[in-house]
Short mmCIF file of C-alpha atoms and ligand atoms in Angstrom, two decimals:
data_model
loop_
_atom_site.label_atom_id
_atom_site.label_comp_id
_atom_site.label_asym_id
_atom_site.label_seq_id
_atom_site.Cartn_x
_atom_site.Cartn_y
_atom_site.Cartn_z
CA UNK A 1 70.55 93.45 119.46
CA UNK A 2 71.57 94.88 115.67
CA UNK A 3 74.76 91.67 113.67
CA UNK A 4 78.05 93.66 112.37
CA UNK A 5 77.31 93.81 108.89
CA UNK A 6 80.94 93.16 107.63
CA UNK A 7 83.05 95.90 106.28
CA UNK A 8 84.56 95.42 102.51
CA UNK A 9 83.45 91.89 102.34
CA UNK A 10 84.36 91.42 98.50
CA UNK A 11 87.46 93.32 97.91
CA UNK A 12 88.81 91.18 101.31
CA UNK A 13 88.02 87.91 100.28
CA UNK A 14 88.61 88.28 96.48
CA UNK A 15 92.52 90.19 97.69
CA UNK A 16 92.65 87.47 100.81
CA UNK A 17 92.55 84.73 97.85
CA UNK A 18 92.03 81.70 100.05
CA UNK A 19 92.36 78.49 98.36
CA UNK A 20 91.47 75.21 100.13
CA UNK A 21 93.04 73.42 103.08
CA UNK A 22 94.45 76.20 104.03
CA UNK A 23 95.49 78.12 107.59
CA UNK A 24 94.00 80.96 108.62
CA UNK A 25 93.61 83.16 110.78
CA UNK A 26 90.75 85.85 112.04
CA UNK A 27 92.35 87.92 114.31
CA UNK A 28 89.20 89.99 115.28
CA UNK A 29 86.62 87.52 114.14
CA UNK A 30 83.66 89.60 116.12
CA UNK A 31 80.13 88.45 114.74
CA UNK A 32 81.35 85.55 111.83
CA UNK A 33 80.76 87.74 109.44
CA UNK A 34 84.19 87.10 107.28
CA UNK A 35 84.12 84.45 108.63
CA UNK A 36 81.66 82.94 107.57
CA UNK A 37 82.91 83.56 104.28
CA UNK A 38 86.12 82.57 105.01
CA UNK A 39 84.74 78.84 106.01
CA UNK A 40 83.19 78.29 102.68
CA UNK A 41 85.82 78.84 100.77
CA UNK A 42 88.52 76.94 103.43
CA UNK A 43 86.14 73.61 103.42
CA UNK A 44 86.74 70.92 105.42
CA UNK A 45 89.94 70.62 104.73
CA UNK A 46 91.34 73.51 105.78
CA UNK A 47 91.59 75.11 109.31
CA UNK A 48 90.32 78.04 110.88
CA UNK A 49 90.75 79.44 113.62
CA UNK A 50 88.84 82.46 115.52
CA UNK A 51 90.48 85.65 117.94
CA UNK A 52 88.43 87.60 119.37
CA UNK A 53 89.18 89.64 122.92
CA UNK A 54 85.70 90.07 123.49
CA UNK A 55 83.84 86.69 125.24
CA UNK A 56 80.29 87.84 123.95
CA UNK A 57 81.76 87.43 120.07
CA UNK A 58 83.23 84.47 120.99
CA UNK A 59 80.23 83.14 121.77
CA UNK A 60 78.41 83.97 119.67
CA UNK A 61 81.15 82.66 117.03
CA UNK A 62 80.66 78.88 119.13
CA UNK A 63 77.10 79.04 118.49
CA UNK A 64 77.67 80.14 114.93
CA UNK A 65 80.07 77.58 113.96
CA UNK A 66 79.54 74.30 116.26
CA UNK A 67 78.47 72.13 113.59
CA UNK A 68 82.61 72.92 111.53
CA UNK A 69 85.34 70.15 113.55
CA UNK A 70 88.42 72.68 111.52
CA UNK A 71 87.65 75.92 113.36
CA UNK A 72 89.36 76.02 116.62
CA UNK A 73 88.04 78.95 119.28
CA UNK A 74 89.89 81.63 121.33
CA UNK A 75 88.91 83.77 123.32
CA UNK A 76 92.75 86.57 123.91
CA UNK A 77 93.56 89.66 122.72
CA UNK A 78 95.29 89.60 119.47
CA UNK A 79 98.39 91.36 121.43
CA UNK A 80 98.93 88.02 123.73
CA UNK A 81 98.24 85.63 121.06
CA UNK A 82 99.95 81.98 121.77
CA UNK A 83 101.62 81.66 118.13
CA UNK A 84 103.61 78.69 119.09
CA UNK A 85 100.31 76.34 119.77
CA UNK A 86 97.75 78.63 116.88
CA UNK A 87 101.36 78.25 114.52
CA UNK A 88 102.25 79.50 110.70
CA UNK A 89 98.61 80.64 108.85
CA UNK A 90 98.35 80.62 104.84
CA UNK A 91 95.87 84.39 105.22
CA UNK A 92 95.43 86.03 107.84
CA UNK A 93 92.41 88.93 109.21
CA UNK A 94 92.51 92.02 111.23
CA UNK A 95 89.63 93.39 111.07
CA UNK A 96 90.10 96.41 113.71
CA UNK A 97 87.66 98.64 116.20
CA UNK A 98 84.38 97.69 117.55
CA UNK A 99 81.83 96.13 116.03
CA UNK A 100 77.68 96.88 115.75
CA UNK A 101 76.38 94.73 119.36
CA UNK A 102 79.67 96.26 120.60
CA UNK A 103 78.54 99.98 119.56
CA UNK A 104 75.14 98.99 119.55
CA UNK A 105 74.43 97.52 123.31
CA UNK A 106 74.06 100.50 125.88
CA UNK A 107 75.12 98.57 128.83
CA UNK A 108 78.76 98.37 127.02
CA UNK A 109 78.72 101.98 127.83
CA UNK A 110 80.95 103.25 124.16
CA UNK A 111 78.48 105.10 122.60
CA UNK A 112 77.58 108.49 123.07
CA UNK A 113 74.02 108.03 121.60
CA UNK A 114 73.38 106.29 124.20
CA UNK A 115 73.08 106.49 128.09
CA UNK A 116 74.41 104.39 130.48
CA UNK A 117 77.59 103.67 132.10
CA UNK A 118 81.05 104.93 131.10
CA UNK A 119 82.73 101.56 130.42
CA UNK A 120 83.93 100.79 126.22
CA UNK A 121 86.34 97.61 127.90
CA UNK A 122 86.19 95.51 124.63
CA UNK A 123 87.18 93.08 126.47
CA UNK A 124 85.06 92.69 130.00
CA UNK A 125 87.90 91.00 132.35
CA UNK A 126 89.85 94.08 132.04
CA UNK A 127 90.43 96.40 134.39
CA UNK A 128 90.55 99.52 133.37
CA UNK A 129 87.37 100.90 132.08
CA UNK A 130 86.38 104.70 130.94
CA UNK A 131 84.77 105.07 133.58
CA UNK A 132 88.17 105.77 135.11
CA UNK A 133 89.45 107.10 132.64
CA UNK A 134 87.47 110.41 132.37
CA UNK A 135 87.33 110.57 136.44
CA UNK A 136 90.68 109.42 137.26
CA UNK A 137 93.47 110.82 135.33
CA UNK A 138 94.99 114.69 135.65
CA UNK A 139 93.77 117.53 133.01
CA UNK A 140 96.31 116.81 130.85
CA UNK A 141 96.47 113.30 130.52
CA UNK A 142 93.28 113.42 129.81
CA UNK A 143 93.92 117.07 127.13
CA UNK A 144 96.33 114.88 126.33
CA UNK A 145 95.17 111.07 125.45
CA UNK A 146 91.59 113.26 122.90
CA UNK A 147 94.36 115.40 121.12
CA UNK A 148 96.63 112.95 120.60
CA UNK A 149 94.60 109.32 119.80
CA UNK A 150 90.91 111.81 119.32
CA UNK A 151 92.37 114.98 116.95
CA UNK A 152 90.37 117.62 119.12
CA UNK A 153 91.95 120.56 118.32
CA UNK A 154 89.46 121.45 121.39
CA UNK A 155 91.58 119.41 124.71
CA UNK A 156 92.25 121.67 126.71
CA UNK A 157 88.90 122.98 127.01
CA UNK A 158 87.58 119.21 127.75
CA UNK A 159 89.60 118.24 129.55
CA UNK A 160 89.11 121.31 131.73
CA UNK A 161 85.42 120.27 131.54
CA UNK A 162 85.74 117.14 132.66
CA UNK A 163 87.92 118.12 135.75
CA UNK A 164 84.90 121.23 136.90
CA UNK A 165 82.28 118.75 136.04
CA UNK A 166 83.73 115.94 138.14
CA UNK A 167 84.64 118.09 141.15
CA UNK A 168 81.23 118.67 141.66
CA UNK A 169 80.43 114.79 141.50
CA UNK A 170 81.28 111.76 139.43
CA UNK A 171 80.96 111.77 135.65
CA UNK A 172 79.35 107.68 135.44
CA UNK A 173 76.70 107.99 131.69
CA UNK A 174 78.29 107.84 128.31
CA UNK A 175 75.57 110.74 127.77
CA UNK A 176 77.05 113.35 131.28
CA UNK A 177 80.37 112.73 129.44
CA UNK A 178 78.82 113.68 125.94
CA UNK A 179 76.93 116.33 127.23
CA UNK A 180 80.29 118.10 128.43
CA UNK A 181 82.41 117.84 125.29
CA UNK A 182 79.23 118.88 123.21
CA UNK A 183 78.77 123.01 125.61
CA UNK A 184 82.58 122.56 124.58
CA UNK A 185 81.88 122.88 120.76
CA UNK A 186 80.49 124.18 117.53
CA UNK A 187 77.27 121.62 116.76
CA UNK A 188 77.93 122.59 112.94
CA UNK A 189 78.62 119.72 111.90
CA UNK A 190 77.48 116.36 110.64
CA UNK A 191 79.21 113.88 113.29
CA UNK A 192 78.18 114.01 116.72
CA UNK A 193 80.54 117.01 118.92
CA UNK A 194 81.33 114.11 120.95
CA UNK A 195 82.20 111.44 118.13
CA UNK A 196 87.23 112.34 118.78
CA UNK A 197 86.74 111.79 122.28
CA UNK A 198 84.68 109.09 122.48
CA UNK A 199 87.40 107.55 119.92
CA UNK A 200 90.39 108.71 122.14
CA UNK A 201 88.86 106.85 125.10
CA UNK A 202 87.94 104.26 123.79
CA UNK A 203 91.30 103.79 121.94
CA UNK A 204 93.06 104.74 125.32
CA UNK A 205 90.54 102.35 127.05
CA UNK A 206 91.79 98.94 124.62
CA UNK A 207 94.87 99.91 124.30
CA UNK A 208 93.95 100.15 120.32
CA UNK A 209 97.14 101.88 118.50
CA UNK A 210 100.08 99.72 121.20
CA UNK A 211 98.44 95.86 120.53
CA UNK A 212 98.18 96.80 116.41
CA UNK A 213 101.84 98.33 116.82
CA UNK A 214 103.03 94.83 117.85
CA UNK A 215 100.96 92.56 116.22
CA UNK A 216 101.25 93.57 113.06
CA UNK A 217 105.45 91.92 113.15
CA UNK A 218 104.31 88.58 115.43
CA UNK A 219 101.71 88.22 112.10
CA UNK A 220 103.96 89.22 109.12
CA UNK A 221 106.32 86.40 110.60
CA UNK A 222 103.77 83.79 111.37
CA UNK A 223 102.71 84.40 107.68
CA UNK A 224 103.60 80.74 105.13
CA UNK A 225 105.36 81.95 101.76
CA UNK A 226 102.87 83.18 100.01
CA UNK A 227 100.71 83.85 102.57
CA UNK A 228 98.77 87.29 102.99
CA UNK A 229 98.09 88.82 105.42
CA UNK A 230 94.52 91.79 105.04
CA UNK A 231 93.89 94.58 107.06
CA UNK A 232 91.46 97.03 107.50
CA UNK A 233 91.76 100.27 109.49
CA UNK A 234 88.63 102.93 110.78
CA UNK A 235 91.11 106.37 110.65
CA UNK A 236 94.04 107.59 110.35
CA UNK A 237 96.09 106.69 113.48
CA UNK A 238 95.62 103.09 112.66
CA UNK A 239 96.12 103.31 108.84
CA UNK A 240 98.80 105.21 109.02
CA UNK A 241 100.69 102.42 111.37
CA UNK A 242 99.68 100.01 108.99
CA UNK A 243 101.06 101.88 106.07
CA UNK A 244 104.26 102.85 107.40
CA UNK A 245 104.99 98.74 108.82
CA UNK A 246 104.07 97.62 105.01
CA UNK A 247 106.27 100.20 103.77
CA UNK A 248 109.35 99.76 105.73
CA UNK A 249 109.16 95.55 105.42
CA UNK A 250 107.74 96.20 101.29
CA UNK A 251 111.67 98.22 100.97
CA UNK A 252 114.83 97.16 99.79
CA UNK A 253 117.13 98.04 102.16
CA UNK A 254 119.95 99.98 100.74
CA UNK A 255 124.39 100.61 101.50
CA UNK A 256 124.06 104.70 102.67
CA UNK A 257 127.57 105.47 101.13
CA UNK A 258 126.53 103.37 97.72
CA UNK A 259 123.53 103.28 97.89
CA UNK A 260 123.38 99.14 96.26
CA UNK A 261 120.50 96.88 97.32
CA UNK A 262 121.76 95.16 100.41
CA UNK A 263 118.69 93.64 101.60
CA UNK A 264 115.78 92.54 99.09
CA UNK A 265 112.20 92.72 100.73
CA UNK A 266 110.46 89.25 102.22
CA UNK A 267 106.73 91.11 101.23
CA UNK A 268 105.14 93.02 98.49
CA UNK A 269 102.30 95.08 98.27
CA UNK A 270 99.02 94.03 96.94
CA UNK A 271 97.17 96.93 96.76
CA UNK A 272 99.61 99.66 95.65
CA UNK A 273 96.21 102.17 97.14
CA UNK A 274 94.39 100.87 99.93
CA UNK A 275 91.07 99.73 98.75
CA UNK A 276 88.72 102.30 101.16
CA UNK A 277 85.16 101.79 102.09
CA UNK A 278 82.15 104.67 100.82
CA UNK A 279 78.74 104.96 101.88
CA UNK A 280 76.88 103.13 99.08
CA UNK A 281 78.09 99.30 101.53
CA UNK A 282 74.86 100.74 103.51
CA UNK A 283 76.85 101.20 106.32
CA UNK A 284 77.79 103.98 108.57
CA UNK A 285 80.98 101.80 109.53
CA UNK A 286 82.54 101.66 106.04
CA UNK A 287 82.39 105.11 104.93
CA UNK A 288 86.35 105.63 106.34
CA UNK A 289 87.30 101.90 106.00
CA UNK A 290 90.81 101.08 104.40
CA UNK A 291 91.96 97.40 103.25
CA UNK A 292 95.70 96.63 102.86
CA UNK A 293 97.49 93.36 102.41
CA UNK A 294 100.96 92.86 101.84
CA UNK A 295 102.70 89.00 100.66
CA UNK A 296 104.42 87.72 101.67
CA UNK A 297 107.57 86.44 99.17
CA UNK A 298 110.22 84.25 100.16
C1 SAM B 301 85.49 95.29 113.92
S1 SAM B 301 84.88 94.07 114.37
C2 SAM B 301 85.39 92.31 113.80
C3 SAM B 301 84.16 91.81 112.79
C4 SAM B 301 84.22 90.67 112.05
N1 SAM B 301 85.24 90.75 111.18
C5 SAM B 301 83.02 90.69 111.96
O1 SAM B 301 82.58 90.66 110.62
O2 SAM B 301 82.07 90.38 112.15
C6 SAM B 301 86.57 93.82 115.27
C7 SAM B 301 86.73 92.70 116.76
O3 SAM B 301 87.91 92.71 116.77
C8 SAM B 301 87.68 92.80 118.05
N2 SAM B 301 89.07 93.26 118.31
C9 SAM B 301 89.60 94.89 118.79
N3 SAM B 301 91.17 94.28 119.12
C10 SAM B 301 91.10 93.13 119.62
C11 SAM B 301 92.33 92.60 120.00
N4 SAM B 301 93.26 93.00 120.13
N5 SAM B 301 92.29 91.61 119.87
C12 SAM B 301 91.13 90.35 119.58
N6 SAM B 301 90.16 91.02 118.89
C13 SAM B 301 89.97 92.58 119.64
C14 SAM B 301 86.86 93.52 118.98
O4 SAM B 301 86.56 92.58 119.99
C15 SAM B 301 85.28 93.33 118.16
O5 SAM B 301 85.12 92.30 118.69
#
């Protein structure tokens, strides 16, 4: 299994500006690439809480950090985190999306390059899988989903092709779905024609945008003073949610009649423009990555 290579590692660690003895929550700990660096800076007096909804990731984290008594492991969707139990933090990290092991292990059913049962669940204990979406959603639901979450212009054509195929026999594997989608699109670009459709189904199966939208306010309200939240996003839909939420909490509230500031913000942007990943990172996932941070100022 290929290990996960953390994206924007140096930049994230630098801007999180972690001090020894702080409390840090990694809400998407994955295979602990960012966490390892964080732990080195926290020292033994710090506390590191590692969260992931994927049980395989949590097992890998437990073995990786078993020697450290100041590291805690929580198998949870970050949306359902028991903040009352975890408490407030000085730094919180969200490195969104999927990990390389999730993508690369055929049996997880995320990848159009590998033959496997359609699955795409980050948390394998949840009921909804990609197979159910592809075989049970109506043509209209599929078209809307592929358009909204995949930003795929030919969504209607793809939805029609999926429905005609499943009338013959159920669509069971990633390759079957990739072939159906590929036949609807011209093969002319660097990216696989099924990329956007797979992204859409994955986002729906894992409720990625809803989880992010609802968790950002929970995370910022559990920051200590001078605490920082860093979010790494991987596509425009995610980044838009982060950008708009951050903008809302760093903007002063003004009286609509007088224009006077009624309340000044509790947060500031750490970096005005997002830090972007690049292909030079020697990691294809980094190409679309964007890092944004806010700091609690009062
Ligand atoms: C890009 S990987 C993180 C990699 C990690 N930073 C590292 O260095 O190894 C994203 C991880 O977030 C997890 N994840 C995604 N959405 C989640 C959610 N709503 N709650 C908890 N974990 C989530 C995925 O299971 C995956 O392991």
